[in-house]
Amino acid sequence: MEVKRGIVKEVYIPVKENEDIYSSNQIGFKVQVDDEIIKIEEEQNNYNIQILKDDKVNIIKQVINGKEFIDIEKVDYNE
C-alpha cells in the first residue's frame, strides 16, 4: 500500500461523449502531489462528494488480487 498526500486543485464530473452531465454518477479530482497532478475518477459516494477544491487529501494506492485500487480521503494534517 502506498499513501501520498496532496491538495485538490480541481473537482469535476467526468462524462463520456454524448452523455448528459446530470446523469453521471462519477466524480473526478485533480490532486497536486509534489510536482505532479494525479487524476482520480470514481463513483460518487457519501465520502468523496464532500471533498472540495483546496482540501488536503490522502491518495491510497493498493493492489488486491493483481488489480490496482486508488482511493481518496479528505484529511486534516498540519504542514
JSON list of N, CA and C in Angstrom, two decimals:
[
{"chain": "A", "resi": 1, "resn": "MET", "atom": "N", "xyz": [0.84, -1.17, 0.00]},
{"chain": "A", "resi": 1, "resn": "MET", "atom": "CA", "xyz": [0.00, 0.00, 0.00]},
{"chain": "A", "resi": 1, "resn": "MET", "atom": "C", "xyz": [0.89, 1.24, 0.00]},
{"chain": "A", "resi": 2, "resn": "GLU", "atom": "N", "xyz": [0.50, 2.21, -0.80]},
{"chain": "A", "resi": 2, "resn": "GLU", "atom": "CA", "xyz": [1.24, 3.46, -0.92]},
{"chain": "A", "resi": 2, "resn": "GLU", "atom": "C", "xyz": [0.29, 4.62, -0.62]},
{"chain": "A", "resi": 3, "resn": "VAL", "atom": "N", "xyz": [0.71, 5.53, 0.25]},
{"chain": "A", "resi": 3, "resn": "VAL", "atom": "CA", "xyz": [-0.11, 6.68, 0.60]},
{"chain": "A", "resi": 3, "resn": "VAL", "atom": "C", "xyz": [0.64, 7.95, 0.23]},
{"chain": "A", "resi": 4, "resn": "LYS", "atom": "N", "xyz": [-0.04, 8.84, -0.51]},
{"chain": "A", "resi": 4, "resn": "LYS", "atom": "CA", "xyz": [0.54, 10.13, -0.87]},
{"chain": "A", "resi": 4, "resn": "LYS", "atom": "C", "xyz": [-0.39, 11.22, -0.38]},
{"chain": "A", "resi": 5, "resn": "ARG", "atom": "N", "xyz": [0.21, 12.33, 0.07]},
{"chain": "A", "resi": 5, "resn": "ARG", "atom": "CA", "xyz": [-0.56, 13.48, 0.50]},
{"chain": "A", "resi": 5, "resn": "ARG", "atom": "C", "xyz": [-0.59, 14.52, -0.61]},
{"chain": "A", "resi": 6, "resn": "GLY", "atom": "N", "xyz": [-1.73, 15.19, -0.74]},
{"chain": "A", "resi": 6, "resn": "GLY", "atom": "CA", "xyz": [-1.84, 16.20, -1.77]},
{"chain": "A", "resi": 6, "resn": "GLY", "atom": "C", "xyz": [-2.94, 17.19, -1.47]},
{"chain": "A", "resi": 7, "resn": "ILE", "atom": "N", "xyz": [-3.12, 18.12, -2.41]},
{"chain": "A", "resi": 7, "resn": "ILE", "atom": "CA", "xyz": [-4.14, 19.16, -2.30]},
{"chain": "A", "resi": 7, "resn": "ILE", "atom": "C", "xyz": [-4.97, 19.12, -3.58]},
{"chain": "A", "resi": 8, "resn": "VAL", "atom": "N", "xyz": [-6.29, 19.11, -3.43]},
{"chain": "A", "resi": 8, "resn": "VAL", "atom": "CA", "xyz": [-7.20, 19.07, -4.56]},
{"chain": "A", "resi": 8, "resn": "VAL", "atom": "C", "xyz": [-7.14, 20.40, -5.31]},
{"chain": "A", "resi": 9, "resn": "LYS", "atom": "N", "xyz": [-6.85, 20.34, -6.59]},
{"chain": "A", "resi": 9, "resn": "LYS", "atom": "CA", "xyz": [-6.78, 21.53, -7.43]},
{"chain": "A", "resi": 9, "resn": "LYS", "atom": "C", "xyz": [-8.03, 21.70, -8.28]},
{"chain": "A", "resi": 10, "resn": "GLU", "atom": "N", "xyz": [-8.74, 20.60, -8.55]},
{"chain": "A", "resi": 10, "resn": "GLU", "atom": "CA", "xyz": [-9.96, 20.68, -9.36]},
{"chain": "A", "resi": 10, "resn": "GLU", "atom": "C", "xyz": [-10.86, 19.50, -9.02]},
{"chain": "A", "resi": 11, "resn": "VAL", "atom": "N", "xyz": [-12.16, 19.79, -8.94]},
{"chain": "A", "resi": 11, "resn": "VAL", "atom": "CA", "xyz": [-13.19, 18.76, -8.79]},
{"chain": "A", "resi": 11, "resn": "VAL", "atom": "C", "xyz": [-14.11, 18.88, -10.00]},
{"chain": "A", "resi": 12, "resn": "TYR", "atom": "N", "xyz": [-14.43, 17.75, -10.64]},
{"chain": "A", "resi": 12, "resn": "TYR", "atom": "CA", "xyz": [-15.23, 17.80, -11.86]},
{"chain": "A", "resi": 12, "resn": "TYR", "atom": "C", "xyz": [-16.09, 16.55, -11.99]},
{"chain": "A", "resi": 13, "resn": "ILE", "atom": "N", "xyz": [-17.05, 16.61, -12.89]},
{"chain": "A", "resi": 13, "resn": "ILE", "atom": "CA", "xyz": [-17.89, 15.45, -13.21]},
{"chain": "A", "resi": 13, "resn": "ILE", "atom": "C", "xyz": [-17.43, 14.92, -14.57]},
{"chain": "A", "resi": 14, "resn": "PRO", "atom": "N", "xyz": [-16.81, 13.73, -14.59]},
{"chain": "A", "resi": 14, "resn": "PRO", "atom": "CA", "xyz": [-16.38, 13.18, -15.87]},
{"chain": "A", "resi": 14, "resn": "PRO", "atom": "C", "xyz": [-17.58, 12.62, -16.64]},
{"chain": "A", "resi": 15, "resn": "VAL", "atom": "N", "xyz": [-17.63, 12.90, -17.91]},
{"chain": "A", "resi": 15, "resn": "VAL", "atom": "CA", "xyz": [-18.70, 12.39, -18.77]},
{"chain": "A", "resi": 15, "resn": "VAL", "atom": "C", "xyz": [-18.11, 11.83, -20.05]},
{"chain": "A", "resi": 16, "resn": "LYS", "atom": "N", "xyz": [-18.78, 10.84, -20.58]},
{"chain": "A", "resi": 16, "resn": "LYS", "atom": "CA", "xyz": [-18.38, 10.27, -21.86]},
{"chain": "A", "resi": 16, "resn": "LYS", "atom": "C", "xyz": [-19.01, 11.09, -22.98]},
{"chain": "A", "resi": 17, "resn": "GLU", "atom": "N", "xyz": [-18.51, 10.91, -24.17]},
{"chain": "A", "resi": 17, "resn": "GLU", "atom": "CA", "xyz": [-19.04, 11.65, -25.32]},
{"chain": "A", "resi": 17, "resn": "GLU", "atom": "C", "xyz": [-20.53, 11.39, -25.46]},
{"chain": "A", "resi": 18, "resn": "ASN", "atom": "N", "xyz": [-21.29, 12.44, -25.72]},
{"chain": "A", "resi": 18, "resn": "ASN", "atom": "CA", "xyz": [-22.74, 12.39, -25.89]},
{"chain": "A", "resi": 18, "resn": "ASN", "atom": "C", "xyz": [-23.48, 11.98, -24.62]},
{"chain": "A", "resi": 19, "resn": "GLU", "atom": "N", "xyz": [-22.85, 12.10, -23.46]},
{"chain": "A", "resi": 19, "resn": "GLU", "atom": "CA", "xyz": [-23.51, 11.78, -22.19]},
{"chain": "A", "resi": 19, "resn": "GLU", "atom": "C", "xyz": [-23.88, 13.10, -21.49]},
{"chain": "A", "resi": 20, "resn": "ASP", "atom": "N", "xyz": [-25.04, 13.11, -20.88]},
{"chain": "A", "resi": 20, "resn": "ASP", "atom": "CA", "xyz": [-25.50, 14.28, -20.15]},
{"chain": "A", "resi": 20, "resn": "ASP", "atom": "C", "xyz": [-24.82, 14.32, -18.79]},
{"chain": "A", "resi": 21, "resn": "ILE", "atom": "N", "xyz": [-24.27, 15.46, -18.42]},
{"chain": "A", "resi": 21, "resn": "ILE", "atom": "CA", "xyz": [-23.55, 15.60, -17.15]},
{"chain": "A", "resi": 21, "resn": "ILE", "atom": "C", "xyz": [-24.44, 15.29, -15.95]},
{"chain": "A", "resi": 22, "resn": "TYR", "atom": "N", "xyz": [-25.74, 15.55, -16.09]},
{"chain": "A", "resi": 22, "resn": "TYR", "atom": "CA", "xyz": [-26.66, 15.34, -14.97]},
{"chain": "A", "resi": 22, "resn": "TYR", "atom": "C", "xyz": [-26.98, 13.87, -14.72]},
{"chain": "A", "resi": 23, "resn": "SER", "atom": "N", "xyz": [-26.69, 13.02, -15.68]},
{"chain": "A", "resi": 23, "resn": "SER", "atom": "CA", "xyz": [-26.96, 11.59, -15.49]},
{"chain": "A", "resi": 23, "resn": "SER", "atom": "C", "xyz": [-25.72, 10.83, -15.02]},
{"chain": "A", "resi": 24, "resn": "SER", "atom": "N", "xyz": [-24.59, 11.51, -14.87]},
{"chain": "A", "resi": 24, "resn": "SER", "atom": "CA", "xyz": [-23.36, 10.86, -14.44]},
{"chain": "A", "resi": 24, "resn": "SER", "atom": "C", "xyz": [-23.35, 10.63, -12.93]},
{"chain": "A", "resi": 25, "resn": "ASN", "atom": "N", "xyz": [-22.88, 9.46, -12.52]},
{"chain": "A", "resi": 25, "resn": "ASN", "atom": "CA", "xyz": [-22.71, 9.18, -11.09]},
{"chain": "A", "resi": 25, "resn": "ASN", "atom": "C", "xyz": [-21.22, 9.14, -10.73]},
{"chain": "A", "resi": 26, "resn": "GLN", "atom": "N", "xyz": [-20.40, 9.74, -11.58]},
{"chain": "A", "resi": 26, "resn": "GLN", "atom": "CA", "xyz": [-18.95, 9.76, -11.37]},
{"chain": "A", "resi": 26, "resn": "GLN", "atom": "C", "xyz": [-18.51, 11.10, -10.81]},
{"chain": "A", "resi": 27, "resn": "ILE", "atom": "N", "xyz": [-17.35, 11.11, -10.15]},
{"chain": "A", "resi": 27, "resn": "ILE", "atom": "CA", "xyz": [-16.72, 12.35, -9.68]},
{"chain": "A", "resi": 27, "resn": "ILE", "atom": "C", "xyz": [-15.23, 12.23, -9.97]},
{"chain": "A", "resi": 28, "resn": "GLY", "atom": "N", "xyz": [-14.63, 13.35, -10.33]},
{"chain": "A", "resi": 28, "resn": "GLY", "atom": "CA", "xyz": [-13.21, 13.35, -10.65]},
{"chain": "A", "resi": 28, "resn": "GLY", "atom": "C", "xyz": [-12.47, 14.41, -9.85]},
{"chain": "A", "resi": 29, "resn": "PHE", "atom": "N", "xyz": [-11.20, 14.12, -9.58]},
{"chain": "A", "resi": 29, "resn": "PHE", "atom": "CA", "xyz": [-10.34, 15.03, -8.83]},
{"chain": "A", "resi": 29, "resn": "PHE", "atom": "C", "xyz": [-9.00, 15.14, -9.54]},
{"chain": "A", "resi": 30, "resn": "LYS", "atom": "N", "xyz": [-8.45, 16.35, -9.56]},
{"chain": "A", "resi": 30, "resn": "LYS", "atom": "CA", "xyz": [-7.06, 16.56, -9.96]},
{"chain": "A", "resi": 30, "resn": "LYS", "atom": "C", "xyz": [-6.35, 17.02, -8.70]},
{"chain": "A", "resi": 31, "resn": "VAL", "atom": "N", "xyz": [-5.38, 16.20, -8.27]},
{"chain": "A", "resi": 31, "resn": "VAL", "atom": "CA", "xyz": [-4.71, 16.42, -6.99]},
{"chain": "A", "resi": 31, "resn": "VAL", "atom": "C", "xyz": [-3.24, 16.71, -7.22]},
{"chain": "A", "resi": 32, "resn": "GLN", "atom": "N", "xyz": [-2.77, 17.81, -6.64]},
{"chain": "A", "resi": 32, "resn": "GLN", "atom": "CA", "xyz": [-1.35, 18.19, -6.70]},
{"chain": "A", "resi": 32, "resn": "GLN", "atom": "C", "xyz": [-0.60, 17.40, -5.64]},
{"chain": "A", "resi": 33, "resn": "VAL", "atom": "N", "xyz": [0.33, 16.54, -6.08]},
{"chain": "A", "resi": 33, "resn": "VAL", "atom": "CA", "xyz": [1.20, 15.78, -5.19]},
{"chain": "A", "resi": 33, "resn": "VAL", "atom": "C", "xyz": [2.63, 16.08, -5.60]},
{"chain": "A", "resi": 34, "resn": "ASP", "atom": "N", "xyz": [3.33, 16.78, -4.73]},
{"chain": "A", "resi": 34, "resn": "ASP", "atom": "CA", "xyz": [4.68, 17.25, -5.06]},
{"chain": "A", "resi": 34, "resn": "ASP", "atom": "C", "xyz": [4.64, 18.03, -6.37]},
{"chain": "A", "resi": 35, "resn": "ASP", "atom": "N", "xyz": [5.36, 17.55, -7.40]},
{"chain": "A", "resi": 35, "resn": "ASP", "atom": "CA", "xyz": [5.42, 18.27, -8.68]},
{"chain": "A", "resi": 35, "resn": "ASP", "atom": "C", "xyz": [4.55, 17.64, -9.76]},
{"chain": "A", "resi": 36, "resn": "GLU", "atom": "N", "xyz": [3.60, 16.79, -9.38]},
{"chain": "A", "resi": 36, "resn": "GLU", "atom": "CA", "xyz": [2.75, 16.16, -10.38]},
{"chain": "A", "resi": 36, "resn": "GLU", "atom": "C", "xyz": [1.28, 16.30, -10.03]},
{"chain": "A", "resi": 37, "resn": "ILE", "atom": "N", "xyz": [0.43, 16.20, -11.04]},
{"chain": "A", "resi": 37, "resn": "ILE", "atom": "CA", "xyz": [-1.01, 16.21, -10.87]},
{"chain": "A", "resi": 37, "resn": "ILE", "atom": "C", "xyz": [-1.49, 14.78, -11.08]},
{"chain": "A", "resi": 38, "resn": "ILE", "atom": "N", "xyz": [-2.19, 14.25, -10.08]},
{"chain": "A", "resi": 38, "resn": "ILE", "atom": "CA", "xyz": [-2.77, 12.91, -10.18]},
{"chain": "A", "resi": 38, "resn": "ILE", "atom": "C", "xyz": [-4.26, 13.06, -10.42]},
{"chain": "A", "resi": 39, "resn": "LYS", "atom": "N", "xyz": [-4.76, 12.36, -11.43]},
{"chain": "A", "resi": 39, "resn": "LYS", "atom": "CA", "xyz": [-6.17, 12.42, -11.81]},
{"chain": "A", "resi": 39, "resn": "LYS", "atom": "C", "xyz": [-6.86, 11.16, -11.28]},
{"chain": "A", "resi": 40, "resn": "ILE", "atom": "N", "xyz": [-7.93, 11.36, -10.52]},
{"chain": "A", "resi": 40, "resn": "ILE", "atom": "CA", "xyz": [-8.68, 10.25, -9.94]},
{"chain": "A", "resi": 40, "resn": "ILE", "atom": "C", "xyz": [-10.14, 10.40, -10.34]},
{"chain": "A", "resi": 41, "resn": "GLU", "atom": "N", "xyz": [-10.72, 9.35, -10.90]},
{"chain": "A", "resi": 41, "resn": "GLU", "atom": "CA", "xyz": [-12.13, 9.34, -11.24]},
{"chain": "A", "resi": 41, "resn": "GLU", "atom": "C", "xyz": [-12.75, 8.09, -10.64]},
{"chain": "A", "resi": 42, "resn": "GLU", "atom": "N", "xyz": [-13.87, 8.27, -9.92]},
{"chain": "A", "resi": 42, "resn": "GLU", "atom": "CA", "xyz": [-14.53, 7.14, -9.29]},
{"chain": "A", "resi": 42, "resn": "GLU", "atom": "C", "xyz": [-16.02, 7.42, -9.13]},
{"chain": "A", "resi": 43, "resn": "GLU", "atom": "N", "xyz": [-16.76, 6.41, -8.71]},
{"chain": "A", "resi": 43, "resn": "GLU", "atom": "CA", "xyz": [-18.19, 6.58, -8.48]},
{"chain": "A", "resi": 43, "resn": "GLU", "atom": "C", "xyz": [-18.42, 7.44, -7.25]},
{"chain": "A", "resi": 44, "resn": "GLN", "atom": "N", "xyz": [-19.41, 8.32, -7.33]},
{"chain": "A", "resi": 44, "resn": "GLN", "atom": "CA", "xyz": [-19.71, 9.19, -6.20]},
{"chain": "A", "resi": 44, "resn": "GLN", "atom": "C", "xyz": [-20.22, 8.37, -5.02]},
{"chain": "A", "resi": 45, "resn": "ASN", "atom": "N", "xyz": [-19.80, 8.79, -3.81]},
{"chain": "A", "resi": 45, "resn": "ASN", "atom": "CA", "xyz": [-20.32, 8.20, -2.58]},
{"chain": "A", "resi": 45, "resn": "ASN", "atom": "C", "xyz": [-20.40, 9.28, -1.51]},
{"chain": "A", "resi": 46, "resn": "ASN", "atom": "N", "xyz": [-20.87, 8.94, -0.34]},
{"chain": "A", "resi": 46, "resn": "ASN", "atom": "CA", "xyz": [-21.06, 9.93, 0.72]},
{"chain": "A", "resi": 46, "resn": "ASN", "atom": "C", "xyz": [-19.76, 10.57, 1.18]},
{"chain": "A", "resi": 47, "resn": "TYR", "atom": "N", "xyz": [-18.63, 9.92, 0.97]},
{"chain": "A", "resi": 47, "resn": "TYR", "atom": "CA", "xyz": [-17.35, 10.44, 1.43]},
{"chain": "A", "resi": 47, "resn": "TYR", "atom": "C", "xyz": [-16.71, 11.37, 0.40]},
{"chain": "A", "resi": 48, "resn": "ASN", "atom": "N", "xyz": [-16.66, 10.92, -0.86]},
{"chain": "A", "resi": 48, "resn": "ASN", "atom": "CA", "xyz": [-15.93, 11.72, -1.84]},
{"chain": "A", "resi": 48, "resn": "ASN", "atom": "C", "xyz": [-16.72, 12.94, -2.32]},
{"chain": "A", "resi": 49, "resn": "ILE", "atom": "N", "xyz": [-18.03, 12.99, -2.14]},
{"chain": "A", "resi": 49, "resn": "ILE", "atom": "CA", "xyz": [-18.77, 14.19, -2.56]},
{"chain": "A", "resi": 49, "resn": "ILE", "atom": "C", "xyz": [-18.55, 15.36, -1.60]},
{"chain": "A", "resi": 50, "resn": "GLN", "atom": "N", "xyz": [-17.92, 15.08, -0.46]},
{"chain": "A", "resi": 50, "resn": "GLN", "atom": "CA", "xyz": [-17.62, 16.14, 0.50]},
{"chain": "A", "resi": 50, "resn": "GLN", "atom": "C", "xyz": [-16.23, 16.72, 0.31]},
{"chain": "A", "resi": 51, "resn": "ILE", "atom": "N", "xyz": [-15.46, 16.21, -0.66]},
{"chain": "A", "resi": 51, "resn": "ILE", "atom": "CA", "xyz": [-14.12, 16.71, -0.95]},
{"chain": "A", "resi": 51, "resn": "ILE", "atom": "C", "xyz": [-14.23, 17.87, -1.92]},
{"chain": "A", "resi": 52, "resn": "LEU", "atom": "N", "xyz": [-13.65, 19.00, -1.55]},
{"chain": "A", "resi": 52, "resn": "LEU", "atom": "CA", "xyz": [-13.75, 20.22, -2.34]},
{"chain": "A", "resi": 52, "resn": "LEU", "atom": "C", "xyz": [-12.37, 20.70, -2.79]},
{"chain": "A", "resi": 53, "resn": "LYS", "atom": "N", "xyz": [-12.36, 21.66, -3.70]},
{"chain": "A", "resi": 53, "resn": "LYS", "atom": "CA", "xyz": [-11.11, 22.28, -4.16]},
{"chain": "A", "resi": 53, "resn": "LYS", "atom": "C", "xyz": [-10.36, 22.84, -2.95]},
{"chain": "A", "resi": 54, "resn": "ASP", "atom": "N", "xyz": [-9.06, 22.68, -2.95]},
{"chain": "A", "resi": 54, "resn": "ASP", "atom": "CA", "xyz": [-8.12, 23.14, -1.91]},
{"chain": "A", "resi": 54, "resn": "ASP", "atom": "C", "xyz": [-8.15, 22.29, -0.64]},
{"chain": "A", "resi": 55, "resn": "ASP", "atom": "N", "xyz": [-8.94, 21.21, -0.60]},
{"chain": "A", "resi": 55, "resn": "ASP", "atom": "CA", "xyz": [-8.90, 20.30, 0.55]},
{"chain": "A", "resi": 55, "resn": "ASP", "atom": "C", "xyz": [-7.62, 19.48, 0.53]},
{"chain": "A", "resi": 56, "resn": "LYS", "atom": "N", "xyz": [-7.15, 19.15, 1.71]},
{"chain": "A", "resi": 56, "resn": "LYS", "atom": "CA", "xyz": [-5.99, 18.26, 1.84]},
{"chain": "A", "resi": 56, "resn": "LYS", "atom": "C", "xyz": [-6.50, 16.82, 1.84]},
{"chain": "A", "resi": 57, "resn": "VAL", "atom": "N", "xyz": [-5.83, 15.97, 1.07]},
{"chain": "A", "resi": 57, "resn": "VAL", "atom": "CA", "xyz": [-6.28, 14.59, 0.91]},
{"chain": "A", "resi": 57, "resn": "VAL", "atom": "C", "xyz": [-5.12, 13.61, 0.97]},
{"chain": "A", "resi": 58, "resn": "ASN", "atom": "N", "xyz": [-5.45, 12.38, 1.26]},
{"chain": "A", "resi": 58, "resn": "ASN", "atom": "CA", "xyz": [-4.54, 11.25, 1.11]},
{"chain": "A", "resi": 58, "resn": "ASN", "atom": "C", "xyz": [-5.01, 10.46, -0.11]},
{"chain": "A", "resi": 59, "resn": "ILE", "atom": "N", "xyz": [-4.07, 10.05, -0.94]},
{"chain": "A", "resi": 59, "resn": "ILE", "atom": "CA", "xyz": [-4.35, 9.15, -2.05]},
{"chain": "A", "resi": 59, "resn": "ILE", "atom": "C", "xyz": [-3.74, 7.81, -1.68]},
{"chain": "A", "resi": 60, "resn": "ILE", "atom": "N", "xyz": [-4.58, 6.79, -1.62]},
{"chain": "A", "resi": 60, "resn": "ILE", "atom": "CA", "xyz": [-4.14, 5.47, -1.19]},
{"chain": "A", "resi": 60, "resn": "ILE", "atom": "C", "xyz": [-4.19, 4.53, -2.39]},
{"chain": "A", "resi": 61, "resn": "LYS", "atom": "N", "xyz": [-3.01, 4.01, -2.75]},
{"chain": "A", "resi": 61, "resn": "LYS", "atom": "CA", "xyz": [-2.90, 3.05, -3.85]},
{"chain": "A", "resi": 61, "resn": "LYS", "atom": "C", "xyz": [-2.58, 1.69, -3.26]},
{"chain": "A", "resi": 62, "resn": "GLN", "atom": "N", "xyz": [-3.34, 0.69, -3.68]},
{"chain": "A", "resi": 62, "resn": "GLN", "atom": "CA", "xyz": [-3.05, -0.66, -3.22]},
{"chain": "A", "resi": 62, "resn": "GLN", "atom": "C", "xyz": [-3.42, -1.67, -4.31]},
{"chain": "A", "resi": 63, "resn": "VAL", "atom": "N", "xyz": [-2.75, -2.81, -4.28]},
{"chain": "A", "resi": 63, "resn": "VAL", "atom": "CA", "xyz": [-3.02, -3.87, -5.24]},
{"chain": "A", "resi": 63, "resn": "VAL", "atom": "C", "xyz": [-3.64, -5.04, -4.49]},
{"chain": "A", "resi": 64, "resn": "ILE", "atom": "N", "xyz": [-4.83, -5.43, -4.95]},
{"chain": "A", "resi": 64, "resn": "ILE", "atom": "CA", "xyz": [-5.54, -6.55, -4.35]},
{"chain": "A", "resi": 64, "resn": "ILE", "atom": "C", "xyz": [-5.84, -7.55, -5.45]},
{"chain": "A", "resi": 65, "resn": "ASN", "atom": "N", "xyz": [-5.35, -8.78, -5.28]},
{"chain": "A", "resi": 65, "resn": "ASN", "atom": "CA", "xyz": [-5.54, -9.84, -6.28]},
{"chain": "A", "resi": 65, "resn": "ASN", "atom": "C", "xyz": [-5.10, -9.39, -7.67]},
{"chain": "A", "resi": 66, "resn": "GLY", "atom": "N", "xyz": [-3.99, -8.65, -7.74]},
{"chain": "A", "resi": 66, "resn": "GLY", "atom": "CA", "xyz": [-3.43, -8.23, -9.00]},
{"chain": "A", "resi": 66, "resn": "GLY", "atom": "C", "xyz": [-4.10, -7.01, -9.64]},
{"chain": "A", "resi": 67, "resn": "LYS", "atom": "N", "xyz": [-5.09, -6.44, -8.98]},
{"chain": "A", "resi": 67, "resn": "LYS", "atom": "CA", "xyz": [-5.78, -5.27, -9.52]},
{"chain": "A", "resi": 67, "resn": "LYS", "atom": "C", "xyz": [-5.47, -4.06, -8.65]},
{"chain": "A", "resi": 68, "resn": "GLU", "atom": "N", "xyz": [-5.14, -2.92, -9.31]},
{"chain": "A", "resi": 68, "resn": "GLU", "atom": "CA", "xyz": [-4.80, -1.71, -8.57]},
{"chain": "A", "resi": 68, "resn": "GLU", "atom": "C", "xyz": [-6.06, -0.92, -8.23]},
{"chain": "A", "resi": 69, "resn": "PHE", "atom": "N", "xyz": [-6.14, -0.49, -6.98]},
{"chain": "A", "resi": 69, "resn": "PHE", "atom": "CA", "xyz": [-7.24, 0.33, -6.49]},
{"chain": "A", "resi": 69, "resn": "PHE", "atom": "C", "xyz": [-6.66, 1.65, -5.99]},
{"chain": "A", "resi": 70, "resn": "ILE", "atom": "N", "xyz": [-7.35, 2.74, -6.30]},
{"chain": "A", "resi": 70, "resn": "ILE", "atom": "CA", "xyz": [-6.93, 4.06, -5.84]},
{"chain": "A", "resi": 70, "resn": "ILE", "atom": "C", "xyz": [-8.10, 4.70, -5.11]},
{"chain": "A", "resi": 71, "resn": "ASP", "atom": "N", "xyz": [-7.89, 5.09, -3.88]},
{"chain": "A", "resi": 71, "resn": "ASP", "atom": "CA", "xyz": [-8.91, 5.75, -3.07]},
{"chain": "A", "resi": 71, "resn": "ASP", "atom": "C", "xyz": [-8.41, 7.12, -2.68]},
{"chain": "A", "resi": 72, "resn": "ILE", "atom": "N", "xyz": [-9.36, 8.01, -2.41]},
{"chain": "A", "resi": 72, "resn": "ILE", "atom": "CA", "xyz": [-9.03, 9.36, -1.97]},
{"chain": "A", "resi": 72, "resn": "ILE", "atom": "C", "xyz": [-9.82, 9.63, -0.70]},
{"chain": "A", "resi": 73, "resn": "GLU", "atom": "N", "xyz": [-9.16, 10.24, 0.28]},
{"chain": "A", "resi": 73, "resn": "GLU", "atom": "CA", "xyz": [-9.85, 10.58, 1.52]},
{"chain": "A", "resi": 73, "resn": "GLU", "atom": "C", "xyz": [-9.41, 11.95, 2.00]},
{"chain": "A", "resi": 74, "resn": "LYS", "atom": "N", "xyz": [-10.38, 12.73, 2.46]},
{"chain": "A", "resi": 74, "resn": "LYS", "atom": "CA", "xyz": [-10.11, 14.06, 2.99]},
{"chain": "A", "resi": 74, "resn": "LYS", "atom": "C", "xyz": [-9.48, 13.91, 4.37]},
{"chain": "A", "resi": 75, "resn": "VAL", "atom": "N", "xyz": [-8.44, 14.71, 4.63]},
{"chain": "A", "resi": 75, "resn": "VAL", "atom": "CA", "xyz": [-7.76, 14.64, 5.92]},
{"chain": "A", "resi": 75, "resn": "VAL", "atom": "C", "xyz": [-7.42, 16.04, 6.41]},
{"chain": "A", "resi": 76, "resn": "ASP", "atom": "N", "xyz": [-7.18, 16.14, 7.69]},
{"chain": "A", "resi": 76, "resn": "ASP", "atom": "CA", "xyz": [-6.66, 17.36, 8.29]},
{"chain": "A", "resi": 76, "resn": "ASP", "atom": "C", "xyz": [-5.27, 17.03, 8.81]},
{"chain": "A", "resi": 77, "resn": "TYR", "atom": "N", "xyz": [-4.27, 17.66, 8.24]},
{"chain": "A", "resi": 77, "resn": "TYR", "atom": "CA", "xyz": [-2.91, 17.50, 8.73]},
{"chain": "A", "resi": 77, "resn": "TYR", "atom": "C", "xyz": [-2.22, 18.83, 8.70]},
{"chain": "A", "resi": 78, "resn": "ASN", "atom": "N", "xyz": [-1.34, 19.02, 9.65]},
{"chain": "A", "resi": 78, "resn": "ASN", "atom": "CA", "xyz": [-0.60, 20.29, 9.75]},
{"chain": "A", "resi": 78, "resn": "ASN", "atom": "C", "xyz": [0.69, 20.17, 8.97]},
{"chain": "A", "resi": 79, "resn": "GLU", "atom": "N", "xyz": [0.97, 21.18, 8.16]},
{"chain": "A", "resi": 79, "resn": "GLU", "atom": "CA", "xyz": [2.21, 21.16, 7.38]},
{"chain": "A", "resi": 79, "resn": "GLU", "atom": "C", "xyz": [3.25, 22.00, 8.06]}
]
